[in-house]
Amino acid sequence: MELRQLRYFCAVAEQEHLTRAADLLGIRPTSLSQQIIALERTLGTALFRRTPAGMIPTAAGRALLPQARHVLDAAEEAMRVARAAGRTPLRIGVTPGAPPAAGPALRAHADVDLLDVPVARQLELLHAGGLDAGLVVLPADTAGLCAVTVSDVPLGVLVADTHALAGAAALTWADLDDQDLLWFDRALAPGYHDAILASCRAAGWRPGTLRAGPPRRGLFVAELRHGGAVVALRPRWDRRDGDGLAWVPLAADGPRLRHALVWDPSHDRAGPLAALAADLAAEAVPHDDAEPPRGRR
């Protein structure tokens, strides 16, 4: 007994007509009739009563039908499980400063391995095939890649809660005069690095000094809390309860933090990656009061 024969049998039993079943299956009626006869011979019993109006299941046919459906369903599930097991997870680069909802959303919509990779390195790996997709901060050199923006939030001023600026409802660029900026190594995300500093200059603020932010969050927080006249430009989610920091919005014309899911359009799973990007854009864009991520960029 073959799965094909059971599938043919179910089609005839459900249609109660050989020609209609053959049309549904996309085969010739004579071929279908031969397969039904072969199945009856294997089982040693008639499964249908042939009449001028059609083919009516016999008692044996009626008994076989639910069992045949169960076997076909089980076979379909077995194929689905085997295919899923044979498919490797998507390798997606992220940075610790990615939107806090991004990780859960990625895991909810796809089988993924999330890899902590700086933006510049992500772009290299995407072109070389070392990553399937990347969650990168914009602007970035995404030439030749598909890029869908999945998060767009304002940057504000992150300071120690004892800082003179901490109690303000909002800050202007002039309020930041004489403050140093706690920033990051340009090699990690050169496009974003340059764009934000250009925004500061265009707004009339030139930080007293650019301080290189420590890679570990604990040291980053300590620098803000004990480093004197220093501020950081961060999204609101980067302030965490109990860390001794305050986040103050910029009154107007503040820069924004945008992230995009990026992938090679020639990737053999480009369709699922595009669907994943649409899911992230719809569900993973955090609100300004979102929970903080697990680390910094």
Coordinates of C-alpha atoms in Angstrom, one line a residue:
M1 CA 0.0 0.0 0.0
E2 CA 1.4 3.4 -1.0
L3 CA 0.7 6.8 0.3
R4 CA -0.2 7.9 -3.2
Q5 CA -2.9 5.2 -3.3
L6 CA -4.4 6.3 0.0
R7 CA -4.4 9.9 -1.3
Y8 CA -6.2 8.8 -4.5
F9 CA -8.6 6.7 -2.4
C10 CA -9.5 9.7 -0.2
A11 CA -10.1 11.9 -3.2
V12 CA -12.5 9.5 -4.8
A13 CA -14.3 8.8 -1.5
E14 CA -14.8 12.4 -0.8
Q15 CA -15.9 13.3 -4.4
E16 CA -17.8 10.1 -4.9
H17 CA -17.0 10.5 -8.6
L18 CA -13.9 9.2 -10.5
T19 CA -13.6 12.1 -13.0
R20 CA -14.1 14.9 -10.5
A21 CA -11.4 13.2 -8.3
A22 CA -9.1 12.9 -11.2
D23 CA -9.5 16.6 -12.1
L24 CA -8.8 17.5 -8.4
L25 CA -5.6 15.3 -8.4
G26 CA -4.5 16.4 -11.8
I27 CA -4.2 12.9 -13.3
R28 CA -6.1 11.0 -16.0
P29 CA -9.3 9.1 -14.8
T30 CA -7.9 5.8 -16.3
S31 CA -4.7 6.1 -14.2
L32 CA -6.8 6.9 -11.1
S33 CA -9.1 3.9 -11.7
Q34 CA -6.1 1.6 -12.1
Q35 CA -4.6 2.8 -8.7
I36 CA -8.0 2.3 -6.9
I37 CA -8.2 -1.2 -8.4
A38 CA -4.7 -2.0 -7.3
L39 CA -5.4 -0.8 -3.7
E40 CA -8.6 -3.0 -3.6
R41 CA -6.5 -6.0 -4.7
T42 CA -3.9 -5.3 -2.0
L43 CA -6.6 -5.1 0.6
G44 CA -8.6 -8.0 -0.8
T45 CA -11.9 -6.1 -0.7
A46 CA -14.0 -3.7 -2.8
L47 CA -13.8 -0.1 -1.5
F48 CA -16.4 1.4 -3.9
R49 CA -19.7 0.4 -5.4
R50 CA -19.6 1.6 -9.0
T51 CA -22.9 3.1 -10.3
P52 CA -23.7 5.3 -13.3
A53 CA -23.9 8.3 -11.0
G54 CA -20.5 7.8 -9.4
M55 CA -18.5 5.7 -7.0
I56 CA -20.1 5.1 -3.5
P57 CA -17.8 3.9 -0.7
T58 CA -18.6 0.4 0.6
A59 CA -18.6 -0.5 4.3
A60 CA -14.9 -1.3 3.9
G61 CA -14.3 2.0 2.1
R62 CA -16.2 3.9 4.8
A63 CA -14.1 2.2 7.5
L64 CA -10.8 2.9 5.6
L65 CA -11.5 6.6 5.0
P66 CA -10.8 8.1 8.5
Q67 CA -7.7 5.8 8.9
A68 CA -6.4 6.8 5.5
R69 CA -6.8 10.5 6.4
H70 CA -5.0 9.9 9.7
V71 CA -2.1 8.2 7.9
L72 CA -1.8 11.0 5.3
D73 CA -1.9 13.7 8.0
A74 CA 0.8 11.9 10.0
A75 CA 2.9 11.6 6.9
E76 CA 2.5 15.3 6.2
E77 CA 3.5 16.2 9.8
A78 CA 6.5 13.9 9.6
M79 CA 7.7 15.7 6.4
R80 CA 7.2 19.1 8.0
V81 CA 9.2 18.1 11.1
A82 CA 12.0 16.6 9.0
R83 CA 12.3 19.7 6.8
A84 CA 12.3 22.0 9.8
A85 CA 15.0 19.9 11.5
G86 CA 17.1 20.0 8.4
R87 CA 16.9 23.8 8.1
T88 CA 19.7 25.7 9.8
P89 CA 18.7 28.6 12.0
L90 CA 19.1 32.1 10.5
R91 CA 22.3 33.8 11.7
I92 CA 21.4 37.3 12.6
G93 CA 23.9 39.9 13.8
V94 CA 22.8 42.2 16.6
T95 CA 24.4 44.8 18.9
P96 CA 23.7 45.1 22.6
G97 CA 22.1 48.5 22.0
A98 CA 19.5 47.1 19.6
P99 CA 15.8 47.8 20.4
P100 CA 14.8 45.8 23.5
A101 CA 11.8 44.2 21.7
A102 CA 13.9 43.1 18.8
G103 CA 15.4 39.9 20.3
P104 CA 12.1 38.5 21.5
A105 CA 10.4 39.4 18.2
L106 CA 13.1 37.7 16.2
R107 CA 12.9 34.5 18.2
A108 CA 9.1 34.6 18.0
H109 CA 9.0 34.8 14.3
A110 CA 11.9 32.6 13.2
D111 CA 14.5 30.0 14.2
V112 CA 17.4 32.3 14.8
D113 CA 20.9 32.4 16.3
L114 CA 21.5 36.0 17.5
L115 CA 25.2 36.9 17.3
D116 CA 26.8 39.9 19.0
V117 CA 28.6 41.6 16.2
P118 CA 29.5 45.3 15.7
V119 CA 27.7 47.0 12.8
A120 CA 30.8 47.5 10.6
R121 CA 31.6 43.8 10.9
Q122 CA 28.0 42.8 10.3
L123 CA 28.1 44.5 6.9
E124 CA 31.3 42.7 6.0
L125 CA 29.9 39.3 7.0
L126 CA 26.6 40.0 5.1
H127 CA 28.5 40.5 1.9
A128 CA 30.7 37.5 2.5
G129 CA 27.8 35.2 3.5
G130 CA 28.9 34.9 7.1
L131 CA 25.6 36.2 8.3
D132 CA 22.0 35.7 7.0
A133 CA 20.9 39.1 8.2
G134 CA 21.9 41.9 10.5
L135 CA 20.2 44.4 12.8
V136 CA 22.2 47.5 12.2
V137 CA 22.1 51.1 13.4
L138 CA 21.6 53.6 10.6
P139 CA 23.0 55.3 8.6
A140 CA 25.3 52.5 7.4
D141 CA 26.8 51.4 4.1
T142 CA 24.0 49.1 3.0
A143 CA 24.7 49.4 -0.7
G144 CA 23.7 46.2 -2.5
L145 CA 21.7 45.0 0.5
C146 CA 18.0 45.1 1.4
A147 CA 17.3 47.3 4.4
V148 CA 14.0 47.7 6.2
T149 CA 13.8 50.2 9.1
V150 CA 12.3 48.5 12.1
S151 CA 12.9 51.1 14.9
D152 CA 13.1 54.9 15.0
V153 CA 13.3 56.6 18.4
P154 CA 14.6 59.9 19.6
L155 CA 17.9 60.3 21.4
G156 CA 18.0 62.2 24.6
V157 CA 20.6 63.2 27.2
L158 CA 21.7 60.5 29.7
V159 CA 23.4 61.9 32.8
A160 CA 24.1 61.1 36.4
D161 CA 21.0 61.7 38.5
T162 CA 23.1 64.1 40.5
H163 CA 24.1 66.1 37.4
A164 CA 22.9 69.7 37.2
L165 CA 21.0 68.9 34.1
A166 CA 19.2 65.8 35.5
G167 CA 16.1 67.6 36.8
A168 CA 15.2 69.5 33.6
A169 CA 12.0 68.7 31.8
A170 CA 13.8 69.1 28.5
L171 CA 17.2 70.4 27.3
T172 CA 18.3 72.6 24.4
W173 CA 21.7 72.2 22.7
A174 CA 22.8 75.4 24.5
D175 CA 22.3 73.6 27.8
L176 CA 25.0 71.2 26.8
D177 CA 27.8 73.8 26.4
D178 CA 30.9 72.9 28.3
Q179 CA 29.8 69.3 28.6
D180 CA 32.0 66.4 27.3
L181 CA 30.3 63.6 25.3
L182 CA 30.7 60.0 26.3
W183 CA 30.7 58.4 22.9
F184 CA 32.1 55.2 21.3
D185 CA 34.8 53.9 19.0
R186 CA 34.1 55.0 15.4
A187 CA 35.2 51.7 14.0
L188 CA 32.1 50.0 15.5
A189 CA 29.5 52.0 13.5
P190 CA 31.2 54.7 11.4
G191 CA 28.1 55.9 9.6
Y192 CA 26.1 56.4 12.8
H193 CA 29.1 57.9 14.6
D194 CA 29.7 60.5 12.0
A195 CA 26.0 61.3 11.4
I196 CA 25.3 62.0 15.1
L197 CA 28.3 64.2 15.5
A198 CA 27.4 66.1 12.4
S199 CA 23.9 66.7 13.9
C200 CA 25.5 68.1 17.0
R201 CA 27.7 70.5 15.0
A202 CA 24.7 71.6 12.9
A203 CA 22.8 72.3 16.0
G204 CA 25.6 74.4 17.3
W205 CA 27.0 72.1 20.0
R206 CA 30.6 71.0 20.0
P207 CA 31.4 68.8 23.0
G208 CA 34.3 69.9 25.1
T209 CA 35.9 66.4 24.7
L210 CA 34.8 63.2 23.0
R211 CA 35.4 60.5 25.7
A212 CA 35.6 56.9 24.5
G213 CA 32.9 55.0 26.3
P214 CA 34.0 51.8 28.0
P215 CA 32.8 48.6 26.4
R216 CA 31.2 47.3 29.6
R217 CA 28.0 48.9 30.8
G218 CA 29.1 49.0 34.4
L219 CA 32.2 51.1 33.5
F220 CA 30.0 53.3 31.2
V221 CA 27.6 54.1 34.0
A222 CA 30.5 54.8 36.4
E223 CA 32.0 57.3 33.9
L224 CA 28.7 59.2 33.7
R225 CA 28.2 59.1 37.5
H226 CA 31.7 60.1 38.5
G227 CA 33.2 61.7 35.4
G228 CA 32.1 65.3 36.1
A229 CA 30.8 67.4 33.2
V230 CA 29.9 64.6 30.9
V231 CA 26.7 63.5 29.1
A232 CA 25.7 60.7 26.7
L233 CA 23.3 60.8 23.8
R234 CA 21.1 57.7 24.2
P235 CA 17.5 56.4 23.8
R236 CA 15.3 56.5 26.8
W237 CA 15.5 52.7 27.2
D238 CA 19.2 53.1 28.2
R239 CA 18.3 54.4 31.6
R240 CA 17.6 51.6 34.0
D241 CA 16.0 51.6 37.4
G242 CA 18.6 51.8 40.1
D243 CA 21.6 52.7 37.9
G244 CA 21.8 56.3 39.2
L245 CA 21.2 57.9 35.8
A246 CA 18.6 60.2 34.5
W247 CA 17.3 60.6 30.9
V248 CA 16.2 64.0 29.7
P249 CA 14.7 64.6 26.2
L250 CA 16.0 67.3 23.9
A251 CA 13.4 70.0 23.3
A252 CA 13.6 70.1 19.5
D253 CA 15.6 69.0 16.5
G254 CA 17.2 66.1 18.4
P255 CA 18.9 63.3 16.5
R256 CA 17.2 59.9 16.2
L257 CA 18.3 56.3 16.6
R258 CA 17.2 54.1 13.7
H259 CA 17.8 50.4 13.3
A260 CA 17.2 48.3 10.2
L261 CA 17.1 44.6 9.4
V262 CA 19.5 44.1 6.5
W263 CA 20.2 41.1 4.2
D264 CA 21.5 40.2 0.8
P265 CA 18.7 40.2 -1.8
S266 CA 20.3 37.2 -3.5
H267 CA 20.0 35.1 -0.3
D268 CA 18.2 31.8 -0.8
R269 CA 15.8 32.7 2.1
A270 CA 15.3 36.3 1.0
G271 CA 11.5 35.9 1.1
P272 CA 11.3 34.7 4.7
L273 CA 13.8 37.5 5.7
A274 CA 11.6 40.1 4.1
A275 CA 8.6 38.7 6.0
L276 CA 10.7 38.8 9.2
A277 CA 11.5 42.4 8.6
A278 CA 7.9 43.3 8.1
D279 CA 7.0 41.5 11.4
L280 CA 9.7 43.5 13.2
A281 CA 8.6 46.7 11.7
A282 CA 5.0 46.0 12.9
E283 CA 5.8 44.6 16.3
A284 CA 9.3 45.3 17.5
V285 CA 9.4 49.1 17.3
P286 CA 9.8 50.1 20.9
H287 CA 7.9 52.9 22.6
D288 CA 9.9 55.6 24.3
D289 CA 9.1 54.0 27.7
A290 CA 10.2 50.5 26.5
E291 CA 12.1 48.2 28.9
P292 CA 15.9 48.6 28.5
P293 CA 18.0 46.2 26.5
R294 CA 20.5 43.9 28.0
G295 CA 23.5 46.0 27.0
R296 CA 24.9 48.9 25.0
R297 CA 25.9 49.2 21.4

